[in-house]
Short mmCIF file of C-alpha atoms and ligand atoms in Angstrom, two decimals:
data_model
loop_
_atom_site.label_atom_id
_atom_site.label_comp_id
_atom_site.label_asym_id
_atom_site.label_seq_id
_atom_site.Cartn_x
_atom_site.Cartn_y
_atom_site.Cartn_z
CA UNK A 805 0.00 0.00 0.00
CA UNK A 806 1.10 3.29 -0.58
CA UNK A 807 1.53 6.14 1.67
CA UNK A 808 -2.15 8.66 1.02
CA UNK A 809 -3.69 4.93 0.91
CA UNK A 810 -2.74 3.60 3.78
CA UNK A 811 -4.22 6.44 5.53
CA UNK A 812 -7.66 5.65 4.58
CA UNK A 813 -7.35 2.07 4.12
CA UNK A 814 -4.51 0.86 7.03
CA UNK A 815 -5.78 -0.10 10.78
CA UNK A 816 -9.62 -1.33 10.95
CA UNK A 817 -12.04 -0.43 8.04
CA UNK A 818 -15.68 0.49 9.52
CA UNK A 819 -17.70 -1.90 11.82
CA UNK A 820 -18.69 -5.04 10.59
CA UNK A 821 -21.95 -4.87 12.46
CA UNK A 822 -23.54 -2.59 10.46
CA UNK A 823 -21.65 -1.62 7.60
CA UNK A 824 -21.03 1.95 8.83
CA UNK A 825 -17.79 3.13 6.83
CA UNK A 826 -16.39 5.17 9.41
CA UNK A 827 -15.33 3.58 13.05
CA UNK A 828 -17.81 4.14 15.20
CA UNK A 829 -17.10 5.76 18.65
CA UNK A 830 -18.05 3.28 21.27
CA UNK A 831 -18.52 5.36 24.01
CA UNK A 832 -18.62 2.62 27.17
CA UNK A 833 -16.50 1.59 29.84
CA UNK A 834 -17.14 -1.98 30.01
CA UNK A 835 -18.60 -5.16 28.35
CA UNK A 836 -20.48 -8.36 29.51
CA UNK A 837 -19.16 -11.09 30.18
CA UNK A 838 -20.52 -14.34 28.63
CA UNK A 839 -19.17 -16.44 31.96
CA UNK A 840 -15.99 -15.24 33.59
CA UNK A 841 -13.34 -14.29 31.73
CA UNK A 842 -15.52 -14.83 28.28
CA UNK A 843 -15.93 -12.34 26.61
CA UNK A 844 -15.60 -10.46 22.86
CA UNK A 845 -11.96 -9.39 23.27
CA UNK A 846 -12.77 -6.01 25.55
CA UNK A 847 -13.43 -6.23 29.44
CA UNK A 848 -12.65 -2.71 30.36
CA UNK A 849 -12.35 0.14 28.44
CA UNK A 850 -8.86 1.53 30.55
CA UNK A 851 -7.76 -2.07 29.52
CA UNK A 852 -8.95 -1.43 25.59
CA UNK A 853 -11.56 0.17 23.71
CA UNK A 854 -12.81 -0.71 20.29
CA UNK A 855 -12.38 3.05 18.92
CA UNK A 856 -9.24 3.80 20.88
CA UNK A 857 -8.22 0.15 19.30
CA UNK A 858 -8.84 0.92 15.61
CA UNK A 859 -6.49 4.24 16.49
CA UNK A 860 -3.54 2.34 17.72
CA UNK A 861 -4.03 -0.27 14.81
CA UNK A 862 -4.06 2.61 12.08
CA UNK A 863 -0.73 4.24 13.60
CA UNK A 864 1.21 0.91 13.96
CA UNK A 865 0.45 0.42 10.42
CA UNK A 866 1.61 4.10 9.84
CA UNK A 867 4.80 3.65 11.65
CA UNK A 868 5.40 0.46 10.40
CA UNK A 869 5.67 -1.46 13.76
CA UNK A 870 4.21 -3.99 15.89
CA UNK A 871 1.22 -2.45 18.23
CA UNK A 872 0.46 1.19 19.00
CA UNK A 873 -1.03 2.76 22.11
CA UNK A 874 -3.01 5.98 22.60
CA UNK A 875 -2.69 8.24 25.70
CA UNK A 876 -4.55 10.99 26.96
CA UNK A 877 -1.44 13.55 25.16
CA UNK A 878 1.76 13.41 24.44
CA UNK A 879 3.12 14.38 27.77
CA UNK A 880 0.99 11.13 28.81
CA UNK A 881 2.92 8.99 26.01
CA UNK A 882 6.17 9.91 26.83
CA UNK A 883 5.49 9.35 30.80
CA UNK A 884 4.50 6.19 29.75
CA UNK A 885 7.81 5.67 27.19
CA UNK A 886 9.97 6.36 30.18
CA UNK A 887 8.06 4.16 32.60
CA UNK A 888 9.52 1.15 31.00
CA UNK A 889 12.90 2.39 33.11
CA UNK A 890 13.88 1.78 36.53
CA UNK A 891 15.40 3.72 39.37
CA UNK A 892 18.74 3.92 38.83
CA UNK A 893 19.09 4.01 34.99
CA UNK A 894 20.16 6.66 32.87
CA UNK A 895 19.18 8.08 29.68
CA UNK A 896 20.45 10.39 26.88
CA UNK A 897 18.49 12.58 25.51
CA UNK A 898 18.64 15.78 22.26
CA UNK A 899 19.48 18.85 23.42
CA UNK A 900 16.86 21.03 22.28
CA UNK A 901 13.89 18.33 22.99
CA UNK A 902 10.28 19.40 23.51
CA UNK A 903 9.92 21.93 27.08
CA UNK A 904 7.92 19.20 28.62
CA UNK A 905 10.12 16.42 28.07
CA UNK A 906 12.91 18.24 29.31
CA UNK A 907 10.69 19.25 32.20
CA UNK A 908 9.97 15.88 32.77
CA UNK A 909 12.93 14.24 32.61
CA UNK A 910 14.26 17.18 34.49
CA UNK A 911 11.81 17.56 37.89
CA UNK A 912 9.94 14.80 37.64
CA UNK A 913 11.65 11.21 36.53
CA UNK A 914 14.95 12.79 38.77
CA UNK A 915 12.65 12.32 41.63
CA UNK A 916 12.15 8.73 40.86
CA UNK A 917 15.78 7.95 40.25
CA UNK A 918 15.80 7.91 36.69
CA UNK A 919 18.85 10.25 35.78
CA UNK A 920 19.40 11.63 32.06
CA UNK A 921 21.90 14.08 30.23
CA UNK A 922 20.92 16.51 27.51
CA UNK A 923 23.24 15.86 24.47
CA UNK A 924 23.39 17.48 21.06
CA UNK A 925 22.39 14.28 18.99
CA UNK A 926 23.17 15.75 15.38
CA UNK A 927 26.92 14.76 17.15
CA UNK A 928 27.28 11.00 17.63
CA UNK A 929 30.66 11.72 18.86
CA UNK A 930 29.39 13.39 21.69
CA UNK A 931 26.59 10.82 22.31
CA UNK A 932 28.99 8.35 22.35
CA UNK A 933 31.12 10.16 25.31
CA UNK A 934 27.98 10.58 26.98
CA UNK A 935 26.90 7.06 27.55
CA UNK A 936 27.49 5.80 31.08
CA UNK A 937 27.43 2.12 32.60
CA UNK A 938 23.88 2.51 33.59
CA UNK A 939 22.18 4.05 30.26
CA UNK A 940 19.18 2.09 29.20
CA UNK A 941 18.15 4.40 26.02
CA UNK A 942 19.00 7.23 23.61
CA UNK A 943 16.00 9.51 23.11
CA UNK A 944 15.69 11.61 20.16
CA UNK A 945 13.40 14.69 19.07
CA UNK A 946 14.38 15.08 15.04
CA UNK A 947 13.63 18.08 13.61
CA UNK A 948 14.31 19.51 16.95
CA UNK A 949 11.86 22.09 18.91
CA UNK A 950 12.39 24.88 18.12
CA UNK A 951 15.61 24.81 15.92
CA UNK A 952 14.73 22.31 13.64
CA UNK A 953 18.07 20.58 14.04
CA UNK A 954 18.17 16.71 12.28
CA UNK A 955 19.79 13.68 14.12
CA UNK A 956 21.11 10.91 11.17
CA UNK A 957 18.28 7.94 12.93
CA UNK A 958 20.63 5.26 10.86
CA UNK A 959 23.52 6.21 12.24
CA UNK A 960 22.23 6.90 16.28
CA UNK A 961 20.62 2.95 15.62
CA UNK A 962 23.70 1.84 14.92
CA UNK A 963 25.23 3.41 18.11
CA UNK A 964 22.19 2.55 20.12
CA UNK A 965 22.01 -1.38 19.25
CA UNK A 966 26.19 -0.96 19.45
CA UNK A 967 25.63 -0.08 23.09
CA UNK A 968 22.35 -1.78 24.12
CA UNK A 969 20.27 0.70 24.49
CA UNK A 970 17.13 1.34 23.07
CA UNK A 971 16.09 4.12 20.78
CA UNK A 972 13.15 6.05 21.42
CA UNK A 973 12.39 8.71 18.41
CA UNK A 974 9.58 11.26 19.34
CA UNK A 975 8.54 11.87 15.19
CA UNK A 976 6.16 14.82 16.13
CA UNK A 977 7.32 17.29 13.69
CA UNK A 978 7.76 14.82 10.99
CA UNK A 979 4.60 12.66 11.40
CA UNK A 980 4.83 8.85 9.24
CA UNK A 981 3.65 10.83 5.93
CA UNK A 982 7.40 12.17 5.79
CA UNK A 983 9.43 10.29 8.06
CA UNK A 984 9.57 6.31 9.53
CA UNK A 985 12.05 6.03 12.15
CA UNK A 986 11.59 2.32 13.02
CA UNK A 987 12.19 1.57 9.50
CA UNK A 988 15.81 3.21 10.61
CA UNK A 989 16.32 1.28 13.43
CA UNK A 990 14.85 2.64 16.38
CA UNK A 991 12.76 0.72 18.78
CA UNK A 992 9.83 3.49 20.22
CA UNK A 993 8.07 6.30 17.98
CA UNK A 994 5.65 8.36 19.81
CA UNK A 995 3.56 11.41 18.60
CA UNK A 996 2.09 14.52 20.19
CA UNK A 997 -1.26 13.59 18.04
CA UNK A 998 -1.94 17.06 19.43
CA UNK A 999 0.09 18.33 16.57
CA UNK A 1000 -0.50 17.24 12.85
CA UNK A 1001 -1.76 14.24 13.56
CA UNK A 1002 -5.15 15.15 14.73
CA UNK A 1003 -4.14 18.79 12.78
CA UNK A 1004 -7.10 20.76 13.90
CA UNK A 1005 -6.28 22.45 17.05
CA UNK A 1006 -9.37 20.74 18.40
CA UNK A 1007 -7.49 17.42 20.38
CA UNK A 1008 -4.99 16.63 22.84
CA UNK A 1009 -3.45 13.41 22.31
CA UNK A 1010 -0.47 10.98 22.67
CA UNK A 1011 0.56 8.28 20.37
CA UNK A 1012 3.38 5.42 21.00
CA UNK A 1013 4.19 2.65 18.73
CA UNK A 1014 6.81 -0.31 19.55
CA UNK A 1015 8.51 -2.40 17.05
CA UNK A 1016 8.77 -5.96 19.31
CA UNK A 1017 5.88 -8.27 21.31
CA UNK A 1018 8.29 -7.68 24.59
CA UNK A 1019 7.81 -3.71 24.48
CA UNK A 1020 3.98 -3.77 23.55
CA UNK A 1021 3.77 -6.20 26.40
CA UNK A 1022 5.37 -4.14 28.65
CA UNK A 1023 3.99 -1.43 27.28
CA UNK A 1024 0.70 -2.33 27.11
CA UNK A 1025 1.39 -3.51 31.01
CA UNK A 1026 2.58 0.27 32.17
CA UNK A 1027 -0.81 1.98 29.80
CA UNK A 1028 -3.45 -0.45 32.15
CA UNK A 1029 -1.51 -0.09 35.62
CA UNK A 1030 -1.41 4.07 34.94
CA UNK A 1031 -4.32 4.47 32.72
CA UNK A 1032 -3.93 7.74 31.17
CA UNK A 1033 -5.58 6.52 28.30
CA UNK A 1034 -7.06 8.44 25.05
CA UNK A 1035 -10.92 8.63 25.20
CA UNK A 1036 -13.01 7.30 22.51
CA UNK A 1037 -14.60 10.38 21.01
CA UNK A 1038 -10.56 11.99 20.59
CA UNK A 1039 -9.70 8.37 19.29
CA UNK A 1040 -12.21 8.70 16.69
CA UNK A 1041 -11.20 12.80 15.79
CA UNK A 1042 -7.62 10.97 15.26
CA UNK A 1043 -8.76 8.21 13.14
CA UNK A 1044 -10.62 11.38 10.96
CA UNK A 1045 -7.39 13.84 11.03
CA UNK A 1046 -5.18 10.98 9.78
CA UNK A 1047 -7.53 10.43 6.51
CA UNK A 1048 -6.47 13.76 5.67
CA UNK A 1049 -2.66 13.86 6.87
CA UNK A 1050 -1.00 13.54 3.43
CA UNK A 1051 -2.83 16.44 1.64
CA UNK A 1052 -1.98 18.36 4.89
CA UNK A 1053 1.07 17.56 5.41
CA UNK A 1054 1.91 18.05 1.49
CA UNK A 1055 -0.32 21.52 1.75
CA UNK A 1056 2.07 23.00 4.83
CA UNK A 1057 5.12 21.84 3.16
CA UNK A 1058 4.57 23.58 -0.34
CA UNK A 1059 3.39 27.14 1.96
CA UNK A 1060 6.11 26.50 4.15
CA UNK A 1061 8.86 26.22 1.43
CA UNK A 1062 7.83 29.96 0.10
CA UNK A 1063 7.99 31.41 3.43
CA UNK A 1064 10.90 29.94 4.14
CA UNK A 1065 12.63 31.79 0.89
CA UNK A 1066 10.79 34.80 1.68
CA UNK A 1067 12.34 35.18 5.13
CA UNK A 1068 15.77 33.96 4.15
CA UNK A 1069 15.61 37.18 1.82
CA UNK A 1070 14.17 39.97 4.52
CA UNK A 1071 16.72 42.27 5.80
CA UNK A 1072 14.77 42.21 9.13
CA UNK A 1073 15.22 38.92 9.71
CA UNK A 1074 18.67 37.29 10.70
CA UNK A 1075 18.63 33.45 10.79
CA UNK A 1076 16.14 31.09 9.77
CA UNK A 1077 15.94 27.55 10.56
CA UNK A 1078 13.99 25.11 8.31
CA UNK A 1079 15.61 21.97 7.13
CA UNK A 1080 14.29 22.43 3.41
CA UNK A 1081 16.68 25.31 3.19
CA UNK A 1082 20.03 25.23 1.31
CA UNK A 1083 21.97 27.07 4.18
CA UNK A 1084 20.22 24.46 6.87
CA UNK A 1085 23.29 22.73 8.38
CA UNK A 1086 21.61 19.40 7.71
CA UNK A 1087 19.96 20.33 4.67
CA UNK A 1088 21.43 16.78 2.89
CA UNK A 1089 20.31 14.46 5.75
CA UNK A 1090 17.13 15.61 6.10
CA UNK A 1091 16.97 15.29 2.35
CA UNK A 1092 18.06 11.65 2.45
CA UNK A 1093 16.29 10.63 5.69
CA UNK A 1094 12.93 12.34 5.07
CA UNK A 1095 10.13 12.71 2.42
CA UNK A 1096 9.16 16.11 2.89
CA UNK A 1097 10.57 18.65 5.22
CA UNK A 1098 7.48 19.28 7.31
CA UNK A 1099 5.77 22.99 8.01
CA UNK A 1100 7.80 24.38 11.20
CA UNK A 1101 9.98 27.68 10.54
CA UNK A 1102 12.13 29.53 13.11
CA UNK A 1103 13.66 32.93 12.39
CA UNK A 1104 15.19 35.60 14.12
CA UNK A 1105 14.08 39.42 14.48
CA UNK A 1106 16.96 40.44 16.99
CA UNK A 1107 14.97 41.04 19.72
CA UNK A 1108 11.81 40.62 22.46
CA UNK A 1109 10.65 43.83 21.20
CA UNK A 1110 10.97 43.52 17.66
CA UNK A 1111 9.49 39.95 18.10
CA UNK A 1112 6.48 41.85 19.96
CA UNK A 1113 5.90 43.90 17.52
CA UNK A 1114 5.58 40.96 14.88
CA UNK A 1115 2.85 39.48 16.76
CA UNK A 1116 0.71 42.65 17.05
CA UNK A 1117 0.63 43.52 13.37
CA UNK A 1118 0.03 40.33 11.88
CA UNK A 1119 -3.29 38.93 11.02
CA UNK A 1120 -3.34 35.40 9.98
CA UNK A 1121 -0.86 33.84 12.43
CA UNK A 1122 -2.52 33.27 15.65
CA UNK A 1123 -0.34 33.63 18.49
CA UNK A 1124 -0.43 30.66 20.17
CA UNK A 1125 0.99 27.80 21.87
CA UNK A 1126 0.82 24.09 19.74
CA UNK A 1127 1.50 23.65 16.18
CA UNK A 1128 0.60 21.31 13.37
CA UNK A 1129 -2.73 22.27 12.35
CA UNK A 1130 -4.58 23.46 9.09
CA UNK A 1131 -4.10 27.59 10.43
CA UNK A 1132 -0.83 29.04 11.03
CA UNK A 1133 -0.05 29.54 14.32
CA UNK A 1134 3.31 32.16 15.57
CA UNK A 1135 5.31 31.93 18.82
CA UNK A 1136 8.28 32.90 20.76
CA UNK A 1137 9.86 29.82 22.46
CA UNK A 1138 11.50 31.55 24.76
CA UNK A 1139 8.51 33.11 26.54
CA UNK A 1140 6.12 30.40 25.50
CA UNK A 1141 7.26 26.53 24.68
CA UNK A 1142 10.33 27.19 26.42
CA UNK A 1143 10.18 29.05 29.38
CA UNK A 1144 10.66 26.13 31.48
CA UNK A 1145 13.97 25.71 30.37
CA UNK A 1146 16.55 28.12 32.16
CA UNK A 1147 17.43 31.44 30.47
CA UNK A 1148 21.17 30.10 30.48
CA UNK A 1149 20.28 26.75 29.50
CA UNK A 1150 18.12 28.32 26.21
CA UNK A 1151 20.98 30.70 25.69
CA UNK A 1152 23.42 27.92 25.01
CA UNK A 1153 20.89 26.32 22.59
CA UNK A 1154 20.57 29.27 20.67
CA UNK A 1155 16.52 29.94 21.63
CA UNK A 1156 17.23 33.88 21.86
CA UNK A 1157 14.88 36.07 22.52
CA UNK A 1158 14.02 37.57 19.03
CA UNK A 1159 13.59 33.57 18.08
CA UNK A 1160 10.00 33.77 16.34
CA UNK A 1161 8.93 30.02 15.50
CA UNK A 1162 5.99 29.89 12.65
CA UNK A 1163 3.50 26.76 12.24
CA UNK A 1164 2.63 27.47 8.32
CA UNK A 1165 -0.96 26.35 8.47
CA UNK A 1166 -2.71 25.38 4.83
CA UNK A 1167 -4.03 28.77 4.06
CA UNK A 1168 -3.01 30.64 0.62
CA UNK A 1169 0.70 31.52 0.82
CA UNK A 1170 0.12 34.57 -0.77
CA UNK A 1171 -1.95 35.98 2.33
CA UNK A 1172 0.66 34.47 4.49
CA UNK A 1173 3.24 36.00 2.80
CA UNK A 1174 1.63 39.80 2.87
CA UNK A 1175 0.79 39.18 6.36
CA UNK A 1176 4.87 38.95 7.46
CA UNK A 1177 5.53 41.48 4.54
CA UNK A 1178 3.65 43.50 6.58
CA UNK A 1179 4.35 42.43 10.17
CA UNK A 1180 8.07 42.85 9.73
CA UNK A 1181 7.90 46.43 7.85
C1 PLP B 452 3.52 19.23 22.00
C2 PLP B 452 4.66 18.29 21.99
C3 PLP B 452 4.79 17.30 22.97
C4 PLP B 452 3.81 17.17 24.12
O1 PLP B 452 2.55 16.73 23.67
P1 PLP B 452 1.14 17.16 24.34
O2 PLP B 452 0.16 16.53 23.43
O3 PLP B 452 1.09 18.65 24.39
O4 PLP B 452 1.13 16.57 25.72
C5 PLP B 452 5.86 16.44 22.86
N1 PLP B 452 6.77 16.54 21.87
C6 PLP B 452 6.69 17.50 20.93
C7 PLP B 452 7.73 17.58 19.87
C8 PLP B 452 5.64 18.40 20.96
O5 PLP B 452 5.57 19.36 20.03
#
């Protein structure tokens, strides 16, 4: 199957009860019981739920793996990722990963003895230095939040299985459409569906999918005991957004490209950061490891106040936290996705504060474009 028809066709087709086309949403919590412990395959809907069921089928089919899982958002998913570890192990992890992950990693896994180090992961080299007796996996954000920096997967596979440790890629930013990283060796893929999976600002949403029976069992074992599972009616607004993820994802990548150019050229603007460019530092890899380059932009005005005074004049760019849907959203990371990280840590990453970061939603590139024209007069 190809890619645009294994969207509509991949997981479970309809409900062979009535001949609906479209998975129903099953909204219950549990199921009887013919005699104890007989039943139709669902006993509890923390446990499993047929909508929430056709979800994960669809996105293991996406990512190419062996089950997925749904949780309540992504935060959720990668609680539950990291719950496979134990007190006393240690992970690596990109740099420039997600706020919340480093948050989480940071004051919240620390307190349960799970110790980490923030590495740049476009360097193997310095991975490699990094890795301790006691480090269980390699975790990797590529393109990076909000510098859209790209880690070779192939290569960080080969270090990872070199090593023993398992390779955990979060492919937010990317999504299956463009990019498969456990067709390049790693072991976990999770998804904020939040983003351009679901694609229309209107669900919050994790997504996980393994790529052995021993994870999804263990997996599958952490989802039940902690049950922050995805609901049914968001299961179903997932299995809808996905139907539509290649025209999307094609749609933000062809407006993206333009502004992209447009910004390279502005005198106002400094830096910009999108891996379909020329001057992107991993322009060739990203070429090589991905189908499309995706619809996230960063630039740089120079300053808070010039960055301020981009988000009062323009029009079609909401300002807002989140990305990945069908309208363009704008930010500053460093007062908004990133303010949890501290000012010296974001300094050394390069998240300044004139950094503007630009979801290119699907709308007419021309408007988009006269709406920075504009903005950064
Ligand atoms: C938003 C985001 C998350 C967190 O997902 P939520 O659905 O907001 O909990 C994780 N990783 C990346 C790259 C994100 O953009």
């Amino acid at each position: 199957m190809k890619r645009k028809t294994k969207l509509i066709h991949g997981g479970i087709q309809g409900d062979p009860h009535t001949g609906a086309v479209s998975v129903p949403i099953y909204q219950v919590s549990t199921y009887k019981q013919e005699e104890v412990g007989v039943h139709k395959g669902y006993e509890y809907s923390r446990t499993g739920n047929p909508t929430r069921f056709a979800l994960e089928e669809l996105i293991k089919d996406l990512e190419e793996g062996v089950r997925g899982f749904a949780f309540a958002s992504g935060m959720a998913a990668i609680n539950g990722v990291f719950t496979l570890f134990n007190s006393g192990d240690h992970v690596l992890l990109t740099d420039d990963v997600y706020g919340g992950t480093y948050r989480i990693v940071s004051k919240v896994l620390n307190r349960m003895g799970i110790s980490a180090t923030f590495v740049d992961t476009t360097d193997l080299e310095a991975v490699k230095k990094a890795i301790q007796p006691n480090t269980k996996a390699l975790y990797i954000e590529t393109p990076t939040n909000p510098l859209l920096k790209v880690t070779d997967l192939k290569a960080a596979a080969a270090l990872a299985t070199e090593h023993n440790l398992l390779m955990i890629v979060d492919n937010t930013f990317s999504t299956p459409y463009w990019q498969t990283p456990l067709a390049l060796g790693a072991d976990i893929v999770l998804h904020s569906a939040t983003k351009y999976i679901g694609g229309h600002s209107d669900v919050v949403a994790g997504l996980v999918v393994v790529n052995s029976e021993t994870l999804a069992e263990d997996l599958h074992f952490v989802q039940n005991s902690t049950g922050a599972v995805l609901g049914p009616q968001d299961s179903w607004l997932l299995i809808r957004g996905i139907k539509t993820l290649g025209l999307r994802m094609e749609a933000h990548e062809k407006n993206a490209a333009q502004i992209a150019a447009f910004l390279e050229n502005h005198p106002a603007v400094s830096k910009v950061y999108y891996p379909g460019l020329k001057s992107h530092a991993q322009h060739e890899l990203a070429k090589r490891q991905s189908g499309g380059f995706g619809g996230m932009i960063s630039f740089d005005v120079g300053s808070a106040e010039k960055a301020d005074e981009v988000l009062r004049r323009v029009h079609y760019f909401t300002l807002a936290e989140s990305l990945g849907a069908v309208e363009s959203l704008i930010s500053v990371p460093a007062r908004m996705t990133h303010a949890s990280i501290p000012e010296e840590r974001r300094a050394e990453l390069g998240i300044t504060p004139g950094l503007m970061r630009i979801s290119v939603g699907i709308e007419d590139v021309e408007d988009l474009i006269a709406d920075l024209t504009e903005a950064l007069k």
